[in-house]
Short mmCIF file of C-alpha atoms in Angstrom, two decimals:
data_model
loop_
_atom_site.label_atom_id
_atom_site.label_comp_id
_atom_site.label_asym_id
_atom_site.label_seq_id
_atom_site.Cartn_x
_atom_site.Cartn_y
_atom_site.Cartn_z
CA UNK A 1 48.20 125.24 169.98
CA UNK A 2 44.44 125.60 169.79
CA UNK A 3 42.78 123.55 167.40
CA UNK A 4 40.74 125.15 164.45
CA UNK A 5 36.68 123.32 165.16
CA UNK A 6 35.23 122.11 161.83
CA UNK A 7 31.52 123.00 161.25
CA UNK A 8 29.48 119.96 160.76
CA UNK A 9 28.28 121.27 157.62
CA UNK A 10 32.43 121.55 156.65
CA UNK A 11 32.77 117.74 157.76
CA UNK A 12 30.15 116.68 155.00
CA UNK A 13 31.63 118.38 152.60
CA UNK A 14 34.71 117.45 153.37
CA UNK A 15 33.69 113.49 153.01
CA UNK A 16 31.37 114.67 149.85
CA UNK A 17 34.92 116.26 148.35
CA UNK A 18 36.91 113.52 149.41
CA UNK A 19 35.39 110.96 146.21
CA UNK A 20 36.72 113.87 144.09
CA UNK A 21 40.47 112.58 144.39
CA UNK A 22 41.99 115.57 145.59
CA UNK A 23 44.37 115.41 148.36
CA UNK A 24 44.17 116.27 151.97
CA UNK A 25 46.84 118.83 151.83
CA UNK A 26 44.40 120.46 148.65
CA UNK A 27 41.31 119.86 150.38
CA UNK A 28 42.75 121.66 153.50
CA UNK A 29 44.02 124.37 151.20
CA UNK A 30 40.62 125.09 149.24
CA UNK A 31 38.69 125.16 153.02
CA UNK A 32 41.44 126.45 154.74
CA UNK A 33 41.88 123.79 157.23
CA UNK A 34 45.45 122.03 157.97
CA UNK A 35 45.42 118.68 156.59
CA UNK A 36 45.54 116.93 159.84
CA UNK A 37 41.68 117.66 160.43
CA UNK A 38 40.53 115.86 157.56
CA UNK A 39 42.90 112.96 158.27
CA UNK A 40 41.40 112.41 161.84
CA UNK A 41 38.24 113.38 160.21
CA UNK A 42 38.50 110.62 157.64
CA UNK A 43 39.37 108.03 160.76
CA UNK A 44 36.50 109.22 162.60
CA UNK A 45 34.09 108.69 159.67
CA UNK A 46 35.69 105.22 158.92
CA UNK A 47 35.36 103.83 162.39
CA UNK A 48 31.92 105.48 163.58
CA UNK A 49 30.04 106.10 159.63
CA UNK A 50 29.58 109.59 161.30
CA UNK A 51 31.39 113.21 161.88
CA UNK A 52 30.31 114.48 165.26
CA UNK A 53 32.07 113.83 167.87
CA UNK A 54 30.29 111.78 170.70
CA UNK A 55 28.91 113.85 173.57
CA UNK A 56 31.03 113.24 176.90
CA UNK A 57 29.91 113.41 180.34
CA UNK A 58 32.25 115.57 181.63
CA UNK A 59 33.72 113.19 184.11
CA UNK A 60 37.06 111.97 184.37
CA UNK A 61 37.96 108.44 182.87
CA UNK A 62 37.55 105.92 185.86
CA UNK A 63 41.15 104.40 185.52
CA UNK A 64 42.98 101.89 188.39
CA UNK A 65 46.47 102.55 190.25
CA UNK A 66 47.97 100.39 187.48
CA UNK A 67 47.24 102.98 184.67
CA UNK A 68 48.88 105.51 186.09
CA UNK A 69 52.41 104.21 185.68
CA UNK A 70 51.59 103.07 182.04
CA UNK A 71 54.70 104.11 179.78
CA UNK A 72 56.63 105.39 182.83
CA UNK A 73 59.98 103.79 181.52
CA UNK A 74 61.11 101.03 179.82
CA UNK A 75 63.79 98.34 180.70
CA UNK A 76 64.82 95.96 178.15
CA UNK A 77 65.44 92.53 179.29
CA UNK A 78 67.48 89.82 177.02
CA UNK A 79 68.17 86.45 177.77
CA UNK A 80 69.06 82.18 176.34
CA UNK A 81 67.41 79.69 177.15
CA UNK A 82 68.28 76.18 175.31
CA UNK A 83 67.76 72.80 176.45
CA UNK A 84 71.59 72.62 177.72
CA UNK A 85 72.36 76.04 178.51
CA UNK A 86 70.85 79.58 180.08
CA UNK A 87 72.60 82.49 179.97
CA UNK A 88 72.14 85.73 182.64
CA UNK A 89 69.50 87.87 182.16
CA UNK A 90 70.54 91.19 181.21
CA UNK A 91 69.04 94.35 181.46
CA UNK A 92 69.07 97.73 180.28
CA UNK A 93 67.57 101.21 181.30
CA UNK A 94 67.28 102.93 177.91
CA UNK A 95 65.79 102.79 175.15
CA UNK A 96 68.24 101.46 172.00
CA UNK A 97 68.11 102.37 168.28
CA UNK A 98 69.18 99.10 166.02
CA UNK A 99 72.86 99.56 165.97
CA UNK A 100 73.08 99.89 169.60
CA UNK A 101 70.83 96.78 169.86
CA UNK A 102 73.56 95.30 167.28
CA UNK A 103 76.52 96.45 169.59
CA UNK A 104 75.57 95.85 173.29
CA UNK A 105 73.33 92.54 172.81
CA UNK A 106 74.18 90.24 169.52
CA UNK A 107 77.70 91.34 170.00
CA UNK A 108 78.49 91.44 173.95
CA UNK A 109 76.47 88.93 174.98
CA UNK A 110 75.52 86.56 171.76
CA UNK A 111 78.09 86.16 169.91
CA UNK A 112 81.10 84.83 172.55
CA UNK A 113 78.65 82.87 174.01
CA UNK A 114 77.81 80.51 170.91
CA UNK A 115 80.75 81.15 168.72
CA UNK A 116 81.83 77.40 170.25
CA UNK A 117 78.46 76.18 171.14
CA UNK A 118 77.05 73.16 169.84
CA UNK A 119 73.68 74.97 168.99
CA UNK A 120 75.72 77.63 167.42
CA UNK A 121 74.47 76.09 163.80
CA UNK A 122 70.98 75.87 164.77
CA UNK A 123 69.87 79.15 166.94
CA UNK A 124 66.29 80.26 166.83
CA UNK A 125 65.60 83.67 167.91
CA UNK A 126 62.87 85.15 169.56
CA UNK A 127 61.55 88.35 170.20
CA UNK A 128 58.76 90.81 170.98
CA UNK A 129 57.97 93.13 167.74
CA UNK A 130 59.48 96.19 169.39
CA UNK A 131 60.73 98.43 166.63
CA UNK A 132 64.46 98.19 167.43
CA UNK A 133 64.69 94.66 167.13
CA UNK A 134 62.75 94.93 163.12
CA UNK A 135 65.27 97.85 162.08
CA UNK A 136 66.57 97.17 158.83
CA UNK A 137 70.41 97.11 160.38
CA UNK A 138 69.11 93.90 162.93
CA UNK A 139 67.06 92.68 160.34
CA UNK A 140 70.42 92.41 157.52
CA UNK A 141 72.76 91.36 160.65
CA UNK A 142 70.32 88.51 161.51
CA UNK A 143 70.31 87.20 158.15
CA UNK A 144 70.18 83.51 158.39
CA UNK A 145 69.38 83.31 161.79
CA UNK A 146 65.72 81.45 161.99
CA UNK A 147 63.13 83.52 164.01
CA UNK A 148 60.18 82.31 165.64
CA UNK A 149 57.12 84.36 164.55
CA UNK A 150 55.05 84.16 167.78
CA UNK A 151 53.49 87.47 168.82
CA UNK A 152 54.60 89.21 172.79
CA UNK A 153 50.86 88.83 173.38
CA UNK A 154 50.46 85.10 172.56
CA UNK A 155 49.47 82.21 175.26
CA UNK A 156 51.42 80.32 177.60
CA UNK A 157 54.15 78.89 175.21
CA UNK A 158 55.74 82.16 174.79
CA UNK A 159 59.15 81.99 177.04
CA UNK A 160 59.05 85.76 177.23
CA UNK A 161 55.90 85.77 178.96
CA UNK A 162 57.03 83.66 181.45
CA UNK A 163 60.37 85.88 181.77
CA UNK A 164 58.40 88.84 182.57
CA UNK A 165 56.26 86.77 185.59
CA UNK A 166 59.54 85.70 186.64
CA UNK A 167 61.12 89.18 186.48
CA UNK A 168 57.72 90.59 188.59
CA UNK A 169 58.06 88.81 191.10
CA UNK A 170 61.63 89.86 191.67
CA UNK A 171 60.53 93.69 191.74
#
């Protein structure tokens, strides 16, 4: 689909109509412009304070081999680590929505493994923001169950960053 160009003149106006208080959706309406363009217009102005678009050179992004394969799959990789125990790492080629996450990790793997454990009472879980693991379904069935809030992207004390070294150098 070939996108509609704004004028420049349009994009003031635009900003100008925008202290008004009428929606996008109107705005887009009145000029006859879908409402997307004003919400990317509206980013653009916030970020840059302007509404041209930057001129480009023409050439193509320099970018290194590692780039390319940037969201070329996904594999999901679970695993316990405790001071008296470590369970298998397991690993799975799909993508999961919250239930399945529910089904095929907490319940398969989690739960007969620490049903008798002596850390059974005091699990901490861990994870990496991803949105399966935040649906509300995980989120209600992990009631009670204390999380750590560290971020994936945090420094060397993060297990799963360690995980994913290990795992690399495996592949």
């Amino acid at each position: 689909m070939v996108r509609k160009r704004i004028s420049e003149s349009h994009m003031w106006q635009f900003i100008g109509m925008q202290s008004s208080g009428l929606s996008e959706k109107a705005m887009g309406r009145q000029m006859g412009y879908q409402c997307s363009v004003f919400s990317r217009l509206v980013r653009k102005n916030i970020q840059t304070k302007n509404v041209k678009d930057l001129q480009r050179s023409g050439r193509p992004l320099v970018i290194s081999q590692r780039d390319n394969f940037i969201g070329g799959g996904s594999v999901m990789v679970w695993s316990c680590i405790s001071h008296d125990c470590q369970l298998d790492l397991v690993t799975m080629r799909r993508n999961l929505n919250g239930d399945q996450y529910i089904r095929e990790v907490f319940q398969s793997v989690d739960e007969p493994n620490f049903d008798n454990h002596s850390l059974a009472a005091r699990l901490v879980f861990m994870d990496d923001d991803t949105r399966p693991r935040h649906s509300r379904t995980v989120t209600a069935f992990r009631q009670g169950v204390t999380a750590l809030p560290w971020p994936a992207m945090s420094p060397e004390l993060n297990p799963i960053k360690h995980i994913w070294d290990t795992l690399g150098r495996r592949v």
